[in-house]
Short mmCIF file of C-alpha atoms and ligand atoms in Angstrom, two decimals:
data_model
loop_
_atom_site.label_atom_id
_atom_site.label_comp_id
_atom_site.label_asym_id
_atom_site.label_seq_id
_atom_site.Cartn_x
_atom_site.Cartn_y
_atom_site.Cartn_z
CA MET A 1 -0.05 -0.05 -0.01
CA GLY A 2 0.96 3.59 -0.34
CA THR A 3 2.39 3.04 -3.85
CA THR A 4 1.39 5.09 -6.89
CA THR A 5 2.61 3.05 -9.70
CA LYS A 6 1.21 2.54 -13.19
CA THR A 7 1.61 -1.27 -12.97
CA VAL A 8 -1.09 -1.85 -10.27
CA PRO A 9 -3.44 -4.19 -12.07
CA PRO A 10 -7.33 -3.91 -12.18
CA VAL A 11 -8.88 -6.01 -9.28
CA THR A 12 -11.15 -8.96 -9.64
CA LEU A 13 -13.43 -9.88 -6.68
CA THR A 14 -14.68 -13.28 -5.72
CA GLN A 15 -18.17 -11.69 -5.23
CA ARG A 16 -20.08 -10.37 -8.22
CA HIS A 17 -21.55 -7.54 -5.98
CA LEU A 18 -20.08 -5.24 -3.50
CA LEU A 19 -22.54 -5.40 -0.64
CA GLY A 20 -20.25 -5.01 2.37
CA ILE A 21 -16.84 -5.24 3.84
CA GLU A 22 -17.68 -7.99 6.38
CA GLY A 23 -16.33 -11.28 5.01
CA MET A 24 -14.24 -9.63 2.23
CA PRO A 25 -10.87 -11.33 2.03
CA VAL A 26 -7.98 -9.12 3.15
CA THR A 27 -6.20 -9.69 -0.19
CA GLU A 28 -9.17 -8.15 -2.01
CA ILE A 29 -9.27 -5.15 0.32
CA GLU A 30 -5.62 -4.54 -0.25
CA ALA A 31 -5.89 -4.91 -4.02
CA LEU A 32 -8.74 -2.48 -4.16
CA LEU A 33 -6.70 -0.05 -2.10
CA ALA A 34 -3.62 -0.45 -4.28
CA ARG A 35 -5.75 0.17 -7.37
CA SER A 36 -7.40 3.22 -5.66
CA HIS A 37 -3.95 4.58 -5.03
CA PHE A 38 -3.37 4.37 -8.82
CA PHE A 39 -6.64 6.23 -9.53
CA ALA A 40 -5.76 8.81 -6.74
CA SER A 41 -2.60 9.54 -8.63
CA VAL A 42 -4.67 10.36 -11.75
CA ILE A 43 -6.94 12.60 -9.68
CA ASP A 44 -4.04 14.55 -8.06
CA GLY A 45 -2.47 15.00 -11.55
CA SER A 46 0.72 12.98 -10.94
CA ILE A 47 -0.50 10.56 -13.76
CA PRO A 48 -1.94 11.93 -16.92
CA ASP A 49 -5.68 11.50 -17.56
CA SER A 50 -4.80 9.78 -20.86
CA ASP A 51 -3.65 6.85 -18.70
CA ILE A 52 -7.11 6.23 -17.30
CA PRO A 53 -8.30 2.94 -18.73
CA GLN A 54 -11.71 3.43 -20.28
CA SER A 55 -13.00 0.06 -18.72
CA LEU A 56 -16.53 1.28 -18.45
CA ALA A 57 -16.87 2.31 -22.11
CA GLY A 58 -20.19 1.25 -23.51
CA LYS A 59 -21.28 0.34 -19.90
CA THR A 60 -24.26 1.91 -18.03
CA VAL A 61 -24.20 2.75 -14.26
CA VAL A 62 -27.58 3.43 -12.61
CA ASN A 63 -27.55 5.45 -9.48
CA LEU A 64 -30.71 4.48 -7.38
CA PHE A 65 -30.81 6.57 -4.22
CA PHE A 66 -33.75 6.25 -1.80
CA GLU A 67 -32.02 8.44 0.67
CA ASN A 68 -30.57 11.87 0.30
CA SER A 69 -27.01 12.06 -0.89
CA THR A 70 -24.61 14.67 -2.36
CA ARG A 71 -21.10 13.42 -2.13
CA THR A 72 -21.67 9.68 -2.58
CA ARG A 73 -24.02 9.93 -5.65
CA VAL A 74 -21.86 12.62 -7.38
CA SER A 75 -18.77 10.64 -6.59
CA PHE A 76 -20.10 7.53 -8.22
CA GLU A 77 -21.15 9.55 -11.22
CA VAL A 78 -17.69 11.30 -11.59
CA ALA A 79 -16.00 7.93 -11.06
CA ALA A 80 -17.97 6.12 -13.71
CA LYS A 81 -17.51 8.98 -16.27
CA LYS A 82 -13.84 9.16 -15.81
CA LEU A 83 -13.76 5.40 -16.69
CA GLY A 84 -15.82 6.11 -19.88
CA GLY A 85 -19.19 4.82 -18.61
CA SER A 86 -22.65 6.36 -18.94
CA VAL A 87 -24.57 7.29 -15.84
CA LEU A 88 -28.30 7.40 -15.05
CA ASN A 89 -29.47 8.98 -11.86
CA ILE A 90 -32.87 7.92 -10.70
CA ALA A 91 -34.37 10.38 -8.41
CA VAL A 92 -36.70 8.48 -6.16
CA SER A 93 -38.80 11.44 -5.41
CA GLY A 94 -39.76 11.67 -9.12
CA SER A 95 -40.06 8.00 -9.71
CA SER A 96 -42.80 5.38 -9.43
CA VAL A 97 -41.51 4.44 -6.04
CA LYS A 98 -43.59 7.35 -4.88
CA LYS A 99 -46.62 5.72 -6.44
CA GLY A 100 -46.16 2.70 -4.17
CA GLU A 101 -43.93 0.52 -6.44
CA THR A 102 -42.09 -2.15 -4.44
CA LEU A 103 -38.32 -2.40 -4.46
CA ILE A 104 -38.54 -5.67 -6.37
CA ASP A 105 -40.77 -4.18 -9.06
CA THR A 106 -38.50 -1.15 -9.33
CA ALA A 107 -35.53 -3.62 -9.77
CA THR A 108 -37.32 -5.67 -12.34
CA THR A 109 -38.06 -2.55 -14.29
CA LEU A 110 -34.50 -1.22 -14.19
CA ASN A 111 -33.27 -4.68 -15.01
CA ALA A 112 -35.21 -4.72 -18.23
CA MET A 113 -33.09 -1.74 -19.38
CA HIS A 114 -29.92 -3.84 -18.93
CA PRO A 115 -27.79 -1.63 -16.77
CA ASP A 116 -24.23 -3.06 -16.00
CA ILE A 117 -24.05 -1.76 -12.44
CA LEU A 118 -26.65 -0.66 -9.99
CA VAL A 119 -25.61 1.56 -7.16
CA ILE A 120 -28.15 1.63 -4.50
CA ARG A 121 -28.65 3.58 -1.23
CA HIS A 122 -31.61 2.71 0.88
CA HIS A 123 -32.96 3.21 4.39
CA ALA A 124 -33.41 -0.53 4.89
CA ALA A 125 -30.49 -2.72 5.85
CA GLY A 126 -30.29 -5.65 3.34
CA ALA A 127 -32.03 -3.73 0.46
CA PRO A 128 -28.96 -4.07 -1.78
CA LEU A 129 -28.73 -7.78 -1.10
CA LEU A 130 -32.35 -8.23 -2.02
CA LEU A 131 -31.92 -6.17 -5.14
CA SER A 132 -28.89 -8.21 -6.06
CA ARG A 133 -31.10 -11.33 -6.23
CA HIS A 134 -33.40 -9.78 -8.75
CA VAL A 135 -31.19 -8.10 -11.28
CA ASP A 136 -28.51 -9.15 -13.74
CA ALA A 137 -26.41 -6.04 -12.97
CA ALA A 138 -23.63 -6.08 -10.47
CA VAL A 139 -24.91 -4.27 -7.28
CA ILE A 140 -22.99 -1.77 -5.19
CA ASN A 141 -24.26 -0.86 -1.70
CA ALA A 142 -23.89 2.88 -1.35
CA GLY A 143 -25.24 2.71 2.23
CA ASP A 144 -28.11 0.54 3.55
CA GLY A 145 -29.60 1.63 6.90
CA ARG A 146 -27.45 1.07 9.78
CA HIS A 147 -25.66 -1.77 8.11
CA GLU A 148 -22.77 -1.06 5.70
CA HIS A 149 -21.31 1.54 3.48
CA PRO A 150 -18.37 -0.32 1.94
CA THR A 151 -17.00 2.38 -0.47
CA GLN A 152 -16.94 4.90 2.33
CA ALA A 153 -14.63 2.50 4.34
CA LEU A 154 -12.42 2.03 1.36
CA LEU A 155 -12.14 5.71 0.63
CA ASP A 156 -11.39 6.40 4.43
CA ALA A 157 -8.68 3.72 4.26
CA LEU A 158 -7.25 5.23 1.17
CA THR A 159 -7.17 8.62 2.73
CA ILE A 160 -5.46 7.37 5.79
CA SER A 161 -2.96 5.34 3.87
CA ARG A 162 -2.02 8.14 1.50
CA LYS A 163 -1.49 10.42 4.53
CA PHE A 164 0.26 8.08 6.92
CA GLY A 165 1.78 5.52 4.42
CA ARG A 166 0.19 2.71 6.53
CA ILE A 167 -2.88 1.69 8.45
CA ALA A 168 -1.52 -1.05 10.64
CA GLY A 169 -0.71 0.13 14.10
CA LEU A 170 -2.40 3.50 13.78
CA LYS A 171 -4.54 4.49 16.74
CA ILE A 172 -7.91 5.37 15.33
CA ALA A 173 -10.91 6.62 17.41
CA ILE A 174 -14.44 6.39 15.83
CA CYS A 175 -16.60 8.70 17.68
CA GLY A 176 -20.23 9.63 18.09
CA ASP A 177 -23.42 8.04 16.91
CA ILE A 178 -22.04 4.47 16.41
CA ALA A 179 -25.49 2.81 16.72
CA ASN A 180 -26.89 4.44 13.61
CA SER A 181 -23.71 4.44 11.52
CA ARG A 182 -23.10 2.20 8.66
CA VAL A 183 -19.79 4.06 8.17
CA ALA A 184 -18.64 2.99 11.59
CA ARG A 185 -19.62 -0.63 10.95
CA SER A 186 -17.81 -0.84 7.59
CA ASN A 187 -14.75 0.92 9.01
CA LEU A 188 -14.71 -1.59 12.00
CA TYR A 189 -14.42 -4.44 9.47
CA LEU A 190 -12.01 -2.74 7.13
CA LEU A 191 -9.65 -0.87 9.39
CA GLY A 192 -9.72 -3.78 11.80
CA THR A 193 -8.76 -6.20 9.10
CA LEU A 194 -5.91 -3.99 8.11
CA GLY A 195 -4.45 -3.96 11.67
CA ALA A 196 -5.51 -0.52 12.99
CA GLU A 197 -5.74 -0.06 16.69
CA LEU A 198 -9.48 0.95 16.94
CA ARG A 199 -11.43 2.46 19.72
CA LEU A 200 -15.07 3.55 19.86
CA VAL A 201 -16.19 6.56 21.65
CA SER A 202 -19.90 7.13 22.19
CA PRO A 203 -22.67 7.71 24.79
CA ALA A 204 -23.92 4.43 26.03
CA THR A 205 -27.40 5.34 24.40
CA LEU A 206 -25.73 5.38 20.98
CA LEU A 207 -23.88 2.09 21.05
CA PRO A 208 -25.30 -0.83 19.09
CA ALA A 209 -26.38 -3.85 21.02
CA ASP A 210 -23.93 -6.17 19.22
CA ILE A 211 -20.96 -3.93 19.84
CA ASP A 212 -19.03 -6.71 21.78
CA GLN A 213 -18.58 -8.81 18.61
CA PHE A 214 -16.00 -6.35 17.36
CA GLY A 215 -13.75 -6.81 20.36
CA VAL A 216 -12.81 -3.09 20.27
CA PRO A 217 -12.37 -0.91 23.36
CA VAL A 218 -15.38 1.29 24.06
CA PHE A 219 -15.15 4.71 25.87
CA THR A 220 -18.12 6.76 27.00
CA ASP A 221 -15.97 9.78 27.53
CA LEU A 222 -14.56 11.58 24.44
CA GLU A 223 -11.26 12.89 25.98
CA SER A 224 -10.18 9.66 27.36
CA GLY A 225 -11.35 7.79 24.10
CA ILE A 226 -9.19 9.92 21.79
CA ALA A 227 -6.20 10.12 24.05
CA ASP A 228 -2.99 9.69 21.96
CA CYS A 229 -4.93 8.83 18.82
CA ASP A 230 -3.43 9.47 15.38
CA ILE A 231 -6.84 9.84 13.84
CA VAL A 232 -10.14 11.02 15.27
CA MET A 233 -13.00 10.09 13.07
CA MET A 234 -16.22 11.98 13.94
CA LEU A 235 -19.62 10.73 12.91
CA ARG A 236 -22.83 12.64 12.26
CA LEU A 237 -25.59 12.41 14.84
CA GLN A 238 -28.04 10.62 12.53
CA THR A 239 -31.25 12.01 13.93
CA GLU A 240 -33.30 10.42 11.02
CA ARG A 241 -32.67 6.96 12.46
CA MET A 242 -32.90 7.90 16.16
CA GLN A 243 -35.89 7.23 18.43
CA GLY A 244 -35.71 10.67 20.05
CA ARG A 245 -34.43 9.91 23.61
CA GLU A 246 -30.85 9.11 23.02
CA ILE A 247 -29.41 12.47 23.98
CA PRO A 248 -30.66 15.23 26.28
CA SER A 249 -30.15 17.93 23.64
CA GLN A 250 -27.74 18.67 20.75
CA HIS A 251 -26.21 21.43 22.95
CA GLU A 252 -25.35 18.98 25.70
CA TYR A 253 -24.17 16.35 23.17
CA PHE A 254 -21.75 18.98 21.74
CA ASN A 255 -20.51 19.81 25.28
CA MET A 256 -19.76 16.19 25.99
CA PHE A 257 -19.06 14.51 22.66
CA GLY A 258 -18.48 17.33 20.20
CA LEU A 259 -14.81 17.69 19.01
CA ASP A 260 -13.34 21.06 19.71
CA GLU A 261 -9.84 22.49 20.13
CA ALA A 262 -9.71 21.90 23.89
CA LYS A 263 -10.74 18.22 23.67
CA LEU A 264 -8.54 17.54 20.62
CA MET A 265 -5.49 18.47 22.88
CA ARG A 266 -5.86 14.96 24.28
CA ALA A 267 -5.06 13.29 20.93
CA ALA A 268 -1.62 12.68 19.63
CA PRO A 269 0.16 16.05 18.68
CA GLN A 270 -0.12 15.50 15.01
CA ALA A 271 -3.63 13.87 15.06
CA LEU A 272 -5.81 14.27 11.98
CA ILE A 273 -9.56 14.58 11.81
CA MET A 274 -12.03 12.76 9.66
CA HIS A 275 -15.77 12.95 9.05
CA PRO A 276 -17.76 11.23 6.27
CA GLY A 277 -20.01 14.24 5.87
CA PRO A 278 -22.50 15.80 5.93
CA MET A 279 -21.29 17.56 9.02
CA ASN A 280 -23.40 19.02 11.77
CA ARG A 281 -21.35 21.94 12.74
CA GLY A 282 -21.64 22.69 16.43
CA VAL A 283 -23.17 19.35 17.19
CA GLU A 284 -20.42 16.63 16.63
CA ILE A 285 -17.62 18.95 15.50
CA ASP A 286 -16.71 22.57 15.94
CA SER A 287 -16.06 24.51 12.70
CA VAL A 288 -12.52 25.62 13.82
CA ILE A 289 -11.46 22.00 13.82
CA ALA A 290 -13.45 21.01 10.61
CA ASP A 291 -11.95 23.88 8.59
CA ASP A 292 -8.44 23.49 9.85
CA ILE A 293 -6.65 22.55 6.58
CA ASP A 294 -3.62 21.33 8.53
CA ARG A 295 -5.60 18.92 10.61
CA SER A 296 -8.78 18.03 8.71
CA LEU A 297 -8.88 15.38 6.05
CA ILE A 298 -12.58 15.96 5.27
CA THR A 299 -12.01 17.44 1.84
CA THR A 300 -9.38 14.80 0.97
CA GLN A 301 -11.96 12.08 1.92
CA VAL A 302 -14.31 13.56 -0.81
CA GLU A 303 -11.47 13.54 -3.32
CA MET A 304 -10.45 9.98 -2.50
CA GLY A 305 -13.96 8.87 -2.80
CA VAL A 306 -13.74 9.32 -6.55
CA ALA A 307 -10.53 7.17 -6.68
CA ALA A 308 -11.93 4.38 -4.47
CA ARG A 309 -15.21 4.16 -6.44
CA MET A 310 -13.27 4.00 -9.71
CA ALA A 311 -11.49 0.95 -8.42
CA CYS A 312 -14.77 -0.65 -7.21
CA LEU A 313 -16.68 0.08 -10.52
CA GLU A 314 -13.75 -1.24 -12.58
CA ALA A 315 -13.51 -4.40 -10.47
CA LEU A 316 -17.08 -5.31 -11.00
CA ILE A 317 -16.98 -4.64 -14.67
CA VAL A 318 -13.78 -6.55 -15.19
CA GLY A 319 -15.16 -9.39 -13.02
CA ALA A 320 -18.29 -9.53 -15.10
CA SER A 321 -16.32 -10.01 -18.34
CA ILE A 322 -14.29 -12.96 -17.12
C1 LIG B 401 -22.62 8.87 5.42
C2 LIG B 401 -23.88 7.93 5.12
O1 LIG B 401 -24.69 8.24 4.22
O2 LIG B 401 -23.87 6.91 5.70
N1 LIG B 401 -22.48 9.93 4.44
C3 LIG B 401 -21.84 9.70 3.35
O3 LIG B 401 -22.01 8.65 2.63
N2 LIG B 401 -20.96 10.55 2.99
C4 LIG B 401 -22.69 9.33 6.75
C5 LIG B 401 -23.91 10.19 7.23
O4 LIG B 401 -24.86 10.28 6.51
O5 LIG B 401 -23.76 10.75 8.24
#
């Protein structure tokens, strides 16, 4: 990892779909990251655009987003177009879903148009898996409920490994609304598999019931949780998935679990900050920290999203043609 060479080959995966990081062999994760590094070099200009393989030429990617999204949807679109593919964005609010069509019927209809890749975001965990059983296209999970968000974890790992040159041995604190976060779950699998020293920091009310299965230390105090960490990864308070009684108020949440300059003093001196976005400024993160270009990797994460998604789209297309 950490290499930017032209010789990194396209990846093939054992699975036809990209539904989650859980169970993905470490060799495949590493291969996807190595290929993402190659695409990141194209994005930062160190390799010319003319070297981008047009592996999606003549292929169609359909973005089917049942939940709001800015960065993930646009990122898949940019990634597919850089590889020469065509992209169709289905706006659910303007589609037959609003007339009561089921997910399976929507899938069957889209399938009849023969897309090559379907990128789906859905509020229900398991929706991408269900869809994958009813379409011929390869399916990419762009976030399903509280379950997984595999391309986010890949882009986070890419961001970290470009900055630090490694992932193994880094102390990484994932902080905030863990219970409702598919980003936390995918990162627990991915960063854990790659040997990061992970910690979770969250109020007890925002921890998932099955947290013990990850075998990661859990802190209910932000300052102790981030002590000496190399990376502090903040999560959004995902109120759309909350029941309403998890926190006393957003103001009190910020006082205890919001990252500001004073609390950040407890992390390692060169600690860097991550957040998948969208941010709730003044709720989980203070603007001074979020906008500090020397410490915040938040914009880099967005840039790396395109590279990581190029590697994933290409892998599924290359795999389908074998
Ligand atoms: C995340 C998501 O949708 O799970 N956002 C993203 O993909 N950039 C995190 C979030 O919504 O808070």
